[in-house]
mmCIF file of C-alpha atoms in Angstrom:
data_model
loop_
_atom_site.group_PDB
_atom_site.id
_atom_site.type_symbol
_atom_site.label_atom_id
_atom_site.label_comp_id
_atom_site.label_asym_id
_atom_site.label_seq_id
_atom_site.Cartn_x
_atom_site.Cartn_y
_atom_site.Cartn_z
ATOM 1 C CA GLN A 1 -21.042 -11.143 17.913
ATOM 2 C CA LEU A 2 -23.320 -8.251 16.932
ATOM 3 C CA LEU A 3 -22.940 -9.272 13.287
ATOM 4 C CA GLY A 4 -24.089 -12.799 14.101
ATOM 5 C CA GLY A 5 -20.809 -14.490 14.938
ATOM 6 C CA LYS A 6 -20.900 -16.767 11.866
ATOM 7 C CA GLY A 7 -18.843 -17.005 8.692
ATOM 8 C CA ASP A 8 -21.592 -15.962 6.273
ATOM 9 C CA PRO A 9 -24.181 -13.167 6.199
ATOM 10 C CA PRO A 10 -27.669 -13.981 7.507
ATOM 11 C CA GLY A 11 -30.096 -15.097 4.785
ATOM 12 C CA ARG A 12 -32.707 -12.445 5.544
ATOM 13 C CA LEU A 13 -30.532 -9.548 4.319
ATOM 14 C CA THR A 14 -30.988 -7.733 1.024
ATOM 15 C CA PRO A 15 -28.129 -7.983 -1.542
ATOM 16 C CA PHE A 16 -26.774 -4.554 -0.564
ATOM 17 C CA GLU A 17 -27.057 -5.345 3.159
ATOM 18 C CA ARG A 18 -25.001 -8.492 2.460
ATOM 19 C CA VAL A 19 -22.310 -6.260 0.935
ATOM 20 C CA GLN A 20 -22.326 -4.064 4.051
ATOM 21 C CA TRP A 21 -22.262 -7.128 6.323
ATOM 22 C CA CYS A 22 -19.208 -8.585 4.539
ATOM 23 C CA TRP A 23 -17.391 -5.248 4.799
ATOM 24 C CA LEU A 24 -18.023 -4.933 8.535
ATOM 25 C CA ALA A 25 -17.294 -8.605 9.250
ATOM 26 C CA SER A 26 -14.023 -8.458 7.281
ATOM 27 C CA TRP A 27 -12.994 -5.297 9.134
ATOM 28 C CA ALA A 28 -13.822 -6.918 12.486
ATOM 29 C CA CYS A 29 -11.756 -10.021 11.630
ATOM 30 C CA SER A 30 -8.772 -7.857 10.668
ATOM 31 C CA LEU A 31 -8.975 -5.984 13.967
ATOM 32 C CA ALA A 32 -9.255 -9.296 15.807
ATOM 33 C CA GLY A 33 -6.057 -10.554 14.145
ATOM 34 C CA LYS A 34 -7.790 -13.109 11.894
ATOM 35 C CA PRO A 35 -6.491 -12.302 8.395
ATOM 36 C CA ALA A 36 -7.665 -15.479 6.608
ATOM 37 C CA PRO A 37 -11.410 -14.947 7.260
ATOM 38 C CA ALA A 38 -10.925 -11.211 6.715
ATOM 39 C CA ILE A 39 -9.648 -11.920 3.188
ATOM 40 C CA ARG A 40 -12.449 -14.403 2.447
ATOM 41 C CA LEU A 41 -15.185 -12.050 3.654
ATOM 42 C CA ALA A 42 -13.789 -9.011 1.827
ATOM 43 C CA GLN A 43 -13.476 -11.046 -1.394
ATOM 44 C CA GLN A 44 -17.052 -12.283 -0.965
ATOM 45 C CA GLY A 45 -18.244 -8.727 -0.334
ATOM 46 C CA LEU A 46 -16.368 -7.416 -3.384
ATOM 47 C CA GLU A 47 -18.018 -9.998 -5.642
ATOM 48 C CA LEU A 48 -21.451 -9.170 -4.200
ATOM 49 C CA ALA A 49 -20.829 -5.433 -4.627
ATOM 50 C CA GLU A 50 -19.877 -5.941 -8.277
ATOM 51 C CA GLU A 51 -23.102 -7.914 -8.823
ATOM 52 C CA VAL A 52 -25.187 -5.148 -7.205
ATOM 53 C CA LEU A 53 -23.365 -2.529 -9.321
ATOM 54 C CA ALA A 54 -24.064 -4.439 -12.533
ATOM 55 C CA ARG A 55 -27.819 -4.555 -11.785
ATOM 56 C CA ALA A 56 -28.172 -1.008 -10.411
ATOM 57 C CA PRO A 57 -29.995 1.738 -12.364
ATOM 58 C CA LEU A 58 -27.680 4.172 -14.154
ATOM 59 C CA ALA A 59 -28.365 6.984 -11.639
ATOM 60 C CA GLU A 60 -27.365 4.766 -8.690
ATOM 61 C CA LYS A 61 -24.196 3.279 -10.212
ATOM 62 C CA PRO A 62 -21.798 5.925 -8.725
ATOM 63 C CA PHE A 63 -23.024 5.045 -5.219
ATOM 64 C CA TYR A 64 -22.445 1.305 -5.706
ATOM 65 C CA LYS A 65 -19.159 1.870 -7.570
ATOM 66 C CA GLU A 66 -17.799 3.512 -4.408
ATOM 67 C CA TRP A 67 -18.871 0.452 -2.425
ATOM 68 C CA VAL A 68 -16.950 -1.773 -4.838
ATOM 69 C CA GLU A 69 -13.824 0.281 -4.115
ATOM 70 C CA ARG A 70 -14.510 0.196 -0.368
ATOM 71 C CA LEU A 71 -14.542 -3.626 -0.394
ATOM 72 C CA ARG A 72 -11.492 -3.694 -2.670
ATOM 73 C CA CYS A 73 -9.637 -1.384 -0.277
ATOM 74 C CA TYR A 74 -10.381 -3.539 2.784
ATOM 75 C CA LEU A 75 -9.455 -6.673 0.834
ATOM 76 C CA GLY A 76 -6.084 -5.058 0.144
ATOM 77 C CA SER A 77 -5.654 -4.204 3.814
ATOM 78 C CA ALA A 78 -6.456 -7.802 4.816
ATOM 79 C CA TYR A 79 -3.819 -9.059 2.373
ATOM 80 C CA CYS A 80 -1.245 -6.662 3.827
ATOM 81 C CA VAL A 81 -1.937 -7.863 7.382
ATOM 82 C CA SER A 82 -1.549 -11.488 6.216
ATOM 83 C CA ASP A 83 1.960 -10.768 4.821
ATOM 84 C CA HIS A 84 0.923 -10.568 1.144
ATOM 85 C CA PRO A 85 1.931 -6.953 0.415
ATOM 86 C CA GLY A 86 2.186 -7.542 -3.341
ATOM 87 C CA LEU A 87 -1.491 -8.517 -3.561
ATOM 88 C CA ALA A 88 -2.380 -5.668 -1.214
ATOM 89 C CA TRP A 89 -0.541 -3.200 -3.470
ATOM 90 C CA PHE A 90 -2.371 -4.574 -6.540
ATOM 91 C CA HIS A 91 -5.810 -3.940 -4.987
ATOM 92 C CA HIS A 92 -4.967 -0.584 -3.428
ATOM 93 C CA ARG A 93 -3.540 0.669 -6.736
ATOM 94 C CA GLN A 94 -6.928 -0.033 -8.340
ATOM 95 C CA CYS A 95 -8.568 1.964 -5.557
ATOM 96 C CA PHE A 96 -6.069 4.782 -6.155
ATOM 97 C CA ALA A 97 -7.000 4.819 -9.855
ATOM 98 C CA ALA A 98 -10.690 4.963 -8.892
ATOM 99 C CA VAL A 99 -9.979 8.023 -6.710
ATOM 100 C CA GLY A 100 -8.315 9.713 -9.700
ATOM 101 C CA GLU A 101 -11.321 8.892 -11.896
ATOM 102 C CA GLY A 102 -13.702 10.467 -9.359
ATOM 103 C CA HIS A 103 -15.373 7.234 -8.257
ATOM 104 C CA VAL A 104 -14.479 7.692 -4.555
ATOM 105 C CA ASN A 105 -15.937 10.693 -2.719
ATOM 106 C CA ASP A 106 -16.000 9.463 0.905
ATOM 107 C CA PRO A 107 -13.136 11.405 2.588
ATOM 108 C CA TYR A 108 -12.552 8.664 5.173
ATOM 109 C CA LEU A 109 -12.255 6.013 2.465
ATOM 110 C CA LYS A 110 -9.701 8.165 0.632
ATOM 111 C CA VAL A 111 -7.590 8.359 3.800
ATOM 112 C CA VAL A 112 -7.783 4.577 4.252
ATOM 113 C CA ILE A 113 -6.727 4.027 0.614
ATOM 114 C CA TYR A 114 -3.706 6.338 0.883
ATOM 115 C CA LYS A 115 -2.742 4.813 4.236
ATOM 116 C CA GLY A 116 -3.126 1.329 2.762
ATOM 117 C CA LEU A 117 -0.762 2.203 -0.084
ATOM 118 C CA GLY A 118 1.720 3.497 2.485
ATOM 119 C CA ASN A 119 1.468 0.267 4.492
ATOM 120 C CA ASP A 120 1.930 -1.859 1.358
ATOM 121 C CA ALA A 121 4.969 0.122 0.181
ATOM 122 C CA LEU A 122 6.509 -0.078 3.644
ATOM 123 C CA ALA A 123 6.046 -3.868 3.758
ATOM 124 C CA LEU A 124 7.600 -4.137 0.285
ATOM 125 C CA GLY A 125 10.608 -2.077 1.383
ATOM 126 C CA TRP A 126 9.738 0.886 -0.867
ATOM 127 C CA HIS A 127 10.364 3.464 1.830
ATOM 128 C CA GLU A 128 10.232 6.626 -0.293
ATOM 129 C CA ASN A 129 6.917 5.529 -1.834
ATOM 130 C CA ALA A 130 5.585 4.761 1.634
ATOM 131 C CA ILE A 131 6.591 8.213 2.898
ATOM 132 C CA SER A 132 4.863 9.897 -0.081
ATOM 133 C CA PHE A 133 1.563 8.067 0.424
ATOM 134 C CA TYR A 134 1.621 8.519 4.203
ATOM 135 C CA ARG A 135 2.073 12.276 3.736
ATOM 136 C CA VAL A 136 -0.938 12.484 1.408
ATOM 137 C CA ALA A 137 -2.992 10.444 3.899
ATOM 138 C CA GLN A 138 -1.791 12.646 6.759
ATOM 139 C CA LYS A 139 -2.880 15.874 5.044
ATOM 140 C CA GLN A 140 -6.337 14.449 4.362
ATOM 141 C CA ALA A 141 -6.728 13.113 7.911
ATOM 142 C CA GLU A 142 -5.581 16.418 9.469
ATOM 143 C CA LYS A 143 -8.244 18.358 7.552
ATOM 144 C CA LEU A 144 -10.967 16.018 8.785
ATOM 145 C CA ARG A 145 -9.509 15.483 12.278
ATOM 146 C CA PHE A 146 -9.546 11.675 12.031
ATOM 147 C CA LEU A 147 -7.544 11.194 15.223
ATOM 148 C CA ARG A 148 -7.179 7.398 15.159
ATOM 149 C CA GLU A 149 -6.076 7.423 11.528
ATOM 150 C CA LEU A 150 -3.641 10.257 12.266
ATOM 151 C CA GLY A 151 -2.024 8.116 14.943
ATOM 152 C CA LEU A 152 -1.712 5.082 12.658
ATOM 153 C CA ILE A 153 -0.429 7.154 9.732
ATOM 154 C CA ALA A 154 2.161 8.894 11.910
ATOM 155 C CA TRP A 155 3.217 5.458 13.199
ATOM 156 C CA GLY A 156 3.775 4.121 9.669
ATOM 157 C CA LEU A 157 5.486 7.327 8.569
ATOM 158 C CA GLY A 158 7.858 7.082 11.525
ATOM 159 C CA VAL A 159 8.792 3.487 10.648
ATOM 160 C CA ALA A 160 9.380 4.439 6.992
ATOM 161 C CA CYS A 161 11.511 7.447 7.937
ATOM 162 C CA GLN A 162 13.532 5.357 10.381
ATOM 163 C CA ALA A 163 14.130 2.705 7.726
ATOM 164 C CA SER A 164 15.267 5.368 5.248
ATOM 165 C CA GLY A 165 17.703 6.812 7.810
ATOM 166 C CA ASP A 166 15.796 10.026 8.598
ATOM 167 C CA LEU A 167 15.837 9.620 12.382
ATOM 168 C CA TYR A 168 14.779 13.178 13.228
ATOM 169 C CA ARG A 169 11.649 12.979 11.094
ATOM 170 C CA ALA A 170 10.975 9.511 12.516
ATOM 171 C CA ARG A 171 11.205 10.954 16.023
ATOM 172 C CA SER A 172 8.740 13.719 15.138
ATOM 173 C CA SER A 173 6.304 11.202 13.589
ATOM 174 C CA PHE A 174 6.383 8.867 16.590
ATOM 175 C CA GLN A 175 5.764 11.872 18.863
ATOM 176 C CA GLN A 176 2.664 12.697 16.786
ATOM 177 C CA ALA A 177 1.482 9.091 17.034
ATOM 178 C CA LEU A 178 1.988 9.161 20.800
ATOM 179 C CA GLN A 179 -0.044 12.380 21.123
ATOM 180 C CA ALA A 180 -2.897 10.987 19.011
ATOM 181 C CA PHE A 181 -3.186 7.720 20.969
ATOM 182 C CA ALA A 182 -2.888 9.588 24.281
ATOM 183 C CA ALA A 183 -5.796 11.820 23.249
ATOM 184 C CA LEU A 184 -7.808 8.691 22.420
ATOM 185 C CA GLU A 185 -6.771 7.159 25.797
ATOM 186 C CA ASN A 186 -5.636 4.021 23.967
ATOM 187 C CA LEU A 187 -3.181 2.819 26.591
ATOM 188 C CA GLN A 188 -1.818 -0.150 24.641
ATOM 189 C CA MET A 189 -0.998 1.950 21.585
ATOM 190 C CA VAL A 190 0.520 4.634 23.819
ATOM 191 C CA ALA A 191 2.843 2.017 25.337
ATOM 192 C CA GLN A 192 3.886 0.732 21.902
ATOM 193 C CA ALA A 193 4.415 4.256 20.551
ATOM 194 C CA ARG A 194 6.673 4.986 23.519
ATOM 195 C CA LEU A 195 8.712 1.892 22.628
ATOM 196 C CA LEU A 196 9.275 3.144 19.096
ATOM 197 C CA LEU A 197 10.068 6.648 20.291
ATOM 198 C CA GLY A 198 12.473 5.284 22.884
ATOM 199 C CA ASN A 199 14.306 3.287 20.206
ATOM 200 C CA ILE A 200 14.759 6.415 18.091
ATOM 201 C CA HIS A 201 16.181 8.289 21.102
ATOM 202 C CA VAL A 202 18.653 5.407 21.603
ATOM 203 C CA GLU A 203 19.778 5.628 17.963
ATOM 204 C CA LEU A 204 20.197 9.389 18.372
ATOM 205 C CA GLN A 205 22.119 8.753 21.617
ATOM 206 C CA GLU A 206 19.520 10.754 23.556
ATOM 207 C CA TYR A 207 19.706 8.315 26.444
ATOM 208 C CA THR A 208 17.817 10.309 29.090
ATOM 209 C CA GLU A 209 14.772 10.744 26.847
ATOM 210 C CA ALA A 210 15.038 7.124 25.704
ATOM 211 C CA GLU A 211 14.991 5.759 29.244
ATOM 212 C CA GLN A 212 12.030 7.961 30.164
ATOM 213 C CA HIS A 213 9.874 6.607 27.307
ATOM 214 C CA LEU A 214 11.008 3.002 27.653
ATOM 215 C CA ARG A 215 10.390 2.983 31.412
ATOM 216 C CA GLN A 216 6.884 4.382 30.954
ATOM 217 C CA SER A 217 6.209 1.798 28.253
ATOM 218 C CA ARG A 218 7.381 -0.969 30.569
ATOM 219 C CA GLU A 219 5.239 0.315 33.456
ATOM 220 C CA ARG A 220 2.169 0.565 31.222
ATOM 221 C CA ALA A 221 2.651 -2.953 29.818
ATOM 222 C CA GLU A 222 3.148 -4.286 33.359
ATOM 223 C CA SER A 223 -0.033 -2.590 34.614
ATOM 224 C CA LEU A 224 -2.011 -3.991 31.656
ATOM 225 C CA LYS A 225 -0.394 -7.438 32.165
ATOM 226 C CA ASP A 226 0.555 -7.372 28.470
ATOM 227 C CA LEU A 227 3.431 -9.860 28.639
ATOM 228 C CA SER A 228 4.482 -9.437 25.003
ATOM 229 C CA ALA A 229 4.729 -5.647 25.234
ATOM 230 C CA TRP A 230 6.434 -5.990 28.617
ATOM 231 C CA ALA A 231 9.061 -8.333 27.127
ATOM 232 C CA THR A 232 9.642 -5.957 24.211
ATOM 233 C CA ALA A 233 10.057 -3.018 26.585
ATOM 234 C CA LEU A 234 12.632 -4.948 28.593
ATOM 235 C CA ASN A 235 14.491 -5.836 25.394
ATOM 236 C CA ASN A 236 14.715 -2.162 24.470
ATOM 237 C CA LEU A 237 15.811 -1.193 27.980
ATOM 238 C CA SER A 238 18.456 -3.921 27.745
ATOM 239 C CA ALA A 239 19.694 -2.489 24.427
ATOM 240 C CA LEU A 240 19.774 0.987 25.997
ATOM 241 C CA SER A 241 21.838 -0.290 28.937
ATOM 242 C CA LEU A 242 24.245 -1.960 26.520
ATOM 243 C CA ALA A 243 24.625 1.288 24.557
ATOM 244 C CA LYS A 244 25.566 2.942 27.862
ATOM 245 C CA LEU A 245 28.025 0.052 28.523
ATOM 246 C CA GLU A 246 26.014 -1.109 31.554
ATOM 247 C CA VAL A 247 26.604 -4.736 30.576
ATOM 248 C CA ARG A 248 25.420 -6.542 33.724
ATOM 249 C CA ARG A 249 22.202 -4.566 33.791
ATOM 250 C CA SER A 250 21.686 -5.255 30.079
ATOM 251 C CA ILE A 251 22.020 -9.009 30.619
ATOM 252 C CA SER A 252 19.717 -8.953 33.646
ATOM 253 C CA LEU A 253 16.980 -7.044 31.787
ATOM 254 C CA ALA A 254 17.241 -9.301 28.724
ATOM 255 C CA ARG A 255 16.921 -12.435 30.870
ATOM 256 C CA GLU A 256 13.875 -10.990 32.612
ATOM 257 C CA GLY A 257 12.324 -10.160 29.242
ATOM 258 C CA LEU A 258 13.146 -13.612 27.887
ATOM 259 C CA ALA A 259 11.133 -15.276 30.654
ATOM 260 C CA LEU A 260 8.128 -13.088 29.810
ATOM 261 C CA ALA A 261 8.453 -13.723 26.062
ATOM 262 C CA GLN A 262 8.545 -17.482 26.642
ATOM 263 C CA GLN A 263 5.572 -17.266 28.996
ATOM 264 C CA SER A 264 3.529 -15.341 26.407
ATOM 265 C CA ARG A 265 4.836 -17.559 23.555
ATOM 266 C CA ASN A 266 5.955 -14.487 21.628
ATOM 267 C CA GLN A 267 8.691 -15.946 19.438
ATOM 268 C CA ARG A 268 9.455 -12.643 17.712
ATOM 269 C CA ALA A 269 10.257 -11.014 21.051
ATOM 270 C CA GLU A 270 12.098 -14.132 22.209
ATOM 271 C CA SER A 271 14.431 -14.190 19.191
ATOM 272 C CA GLY A 272 15.112 -10.456 19.566
ATOM 273 C CA LEU A 273 15.989 -10.901 23.229
ATOM 274 C CA HIS A 274 18.405 -13.732 22.449
ATOM 275 C CA LEU A 275 20.110 -11.456 19.911
ATOM 276 C CA THR A 276 20.409 -8.660 22.483
ATOM 277 C CA LEU A 277 21.855 -11.174 24.956
ATOM 278 C CA ALA A 278 24.399 -12.313 22.366
ATOM 279 C CA GLU A 279 25.543 -8.730 21.871
ATOM 280 C CA ALA A 280 25.796 -8.204 25.641
ATOM 281 C CA TYR A 281 27.739 -11.446 26.171
ATOM 282 C CA GLN A 282 30.162 -10.370 23.445
ATOM 283 C CA VAL A 283 30.895 -7.150 25.300
ATOM 284 C CA ALA A 284 31.251 -9.191 28.502
ATOM 285 C CA ARG A 285 33.756 -11.443 26.661
ATOM 286 C CA ASP A 286 31.867 -14.669 27.282
ATOM 287 C CA PRO A 287 32.247 -16.539 23.946
ATOM 288 C CA GLU A 288 30.383 -19.693 25.023
ATOM 289 C CA ALA A 289 27.278 -17.767 26.163
ATOM 290 C CA THR A 290 27.530 -15.532 23.071
ATOM 291 C CA GLU A 291 27.451 -18.488 20.702
ATOM 292 C CA GLN A 292 24.524 -20.137 22.515
ATOM 293 C CA ALA A 293 22.529 -16.892 22.365
ATOM 294 C CA PHE A 294 23.235 -16.407 18.628
ATOM 295 C CA GLN A 295 22.183 -19.975 17.855
ATOM 296 C CA ALA A 296 18.964 -19.586 19.887
ATOM 297 C CA ALA A 297 18.149 -16.289 18.168
ATOM 298 C CA ILE A 298 18.608 -17.841 14.702
ATOM 299 C CA GLN A 299 16.622 -20.975 15.497
ATOM 300 C CA ILE A 300 13.633 -19.146 17.015
ATOM 301 C CA ALA A 301 13.650 -16.426 14.335
ATOM 302 C CA LYS A 302 13.553 -19.146 11.677
ATOM 303 C CA GLN A 303 10.566 -20.814 13.355
ATOM 304 C CA SER A 304 8.650 -17.523 13.555
ATOM 305 C CA GLN A 305 9.791 -16.329 10.079
ATOM 306 C CA ASN A 306 11.267 -13.218 11.686
ATOM 307 C CA TYR A 307 13.673 -12.509 8.832
ATOM 308 C CA ASP A 308 14.878 -9.166 10.210
ATOM 309 C CA VAL A 309 16.258 -10.744 13.402
ATOM 310 C CA MET A 310 17.378 -13.871 11.577
ATOM 311 C CA SER A 311 19.477 -11.988 8.997
ATOM 312 C CA ASP A 312 20.952 -9.709 11.687
ATOM 313 C CA ALA A 313 21.765 -12.695 13.891
ATOM 314 C CA CYS A 314 23.347 -14.666 11.025
ATOM 315 C CA GLU A 315 25.438 -11.670 9.992
ATOM 316 C CA GLN A 316 26.633 -10.945 13.538
ATOM 317 C CA TYR A 317 27.234 -14.633 14.237
ATOM 318 C CA SER A 318 29.415 -14.900 11.125
ATOM 319 C CA LYS A 319 31.523 -11.950 12.339
ATOM 320 C CA PHE A 320 31.797 -13.608 15.759
ATOM 321 C CA LEU A 321 32.954 -16.877 14.180
ATOM 322 C CA HIS A 322 35.461 -15.029 11.996
ATOM 323 C CA ALA A 323 36.916 -13.320 15.066
ATOM 324 C CA GLN A 324 37.238 -16.771 16.658
ATOM 325 C CA GLY A 325 39.255 -17.994 13.658
ATOM 326 C CA ARG A 326 36.452 -20.347 12.552
ATOM 327 C CA PHE A 327 36.486 -19.156 8.936
ATOM 328 C CA LYS A 328 34.621 -22.054 7.296
ATOM 329 C CA GLU A 329 31.701 -21.723 9.716
ATOM 330 C CA ALA A 330 31.719 -17.949 9.238
ATOM 331 C CA CYS A 331 31.362 -18.426 5.459
ATOM 332 C CA GLN A 332 28.460 -20.802 5.998
ATOM 333 C CA GLN A 333 26.649 -18.171 8.067
ATOM 334 C CA ILE A 334 27.215 -15.561 5.343
ATOM 335 C CA GLU A 335 25.707 -17.975 2.799
ATOM 336 C CA LEU A 336 22.643 -18.293 5.038
ATOM 337 C CA THR A 337 22.345 -14.519 5.376
ATOM 338 C CA LEU A 338 22.308 -13.560 1.684
ATOM 339 C CA PRO A 339 18.930 -15.162 0.743
ATOM 340 C CA LEU A 340 17.304 -13.500 3.769
ATOM 341 C CA LEU A 341 18.157 -9.945 2.752
ATOM 342 C CA GLY A 342 15.425 -9.900 0.118
ATOM 343 C CA ARG A 343 12.853 -11.293 2.556
ATOM 344 C CA ARG A 344 13.294 -8.733 5.313
ATOM 345 C CA ALA A 345 10.036 -6.941 6.138
#
């Protein structure tokens, strides 16, 4: 709204002010969860910045060259948010080369570039690359005490470490993210960081610590009336109860979370809850309910393009069918699973 609330920069601005406007407007759209206009505005700003650079006097070119890289960096970030990590990686690698050539001096921009490369690598499944770039970003951010960036970097580092199987380092990273967001009094991010930390404690079988974090996350989401986060918290508490073989409680929590996910139209949470229910029904030895839950998880995950849940559900469903002696159907589920493995985020 402060920028004008329209899709193009106001006509009264100078060429360089138009560059700045596009950068800020693209950033605002990304934060507002609008990747398509964020990409368009960053691309527009990049083209304008290149025009300004071409016309600038020789002494001023380094200043405008850095602005070209700033717009390129935020264009890459917008691509990553819109599920185009390959394009994001392409743009951020150019920014990385510009840093090496001495064209980027702004310390904050350097942190954003390194973090962007970490985010891209993580989305592409290159976990070791992601960890390397996150560590470089973390060192830079620690020196300059960029608290918000430290929280986001620690978050990404934790996810990458968890995906690579380093649960103890993931736990440490999520704890750092939690501390950073708590210091910023960002209650929503605190609740989400607690969810991630709780999941790690479950994987490490540290059930007391897991329940403490997951309960606090649930309470925070409930107080904020954040139905999606509330549903996710209940899903994780359900998984924790199942790990402790508290099957009835697991089913009850998952059903409660499912109602919230449907109310908030969060299909990703809904598919995950159906999968948790399927696992609980299996332990409860209810094959009819198990099959219905697996089928619901697969269908909703397909609609929302949630390939992680979809591949897990197809794989587990095939094992369930095999155990039931339904071998042909089990093979069909395996055939569905294989193409999804390369599409998992």
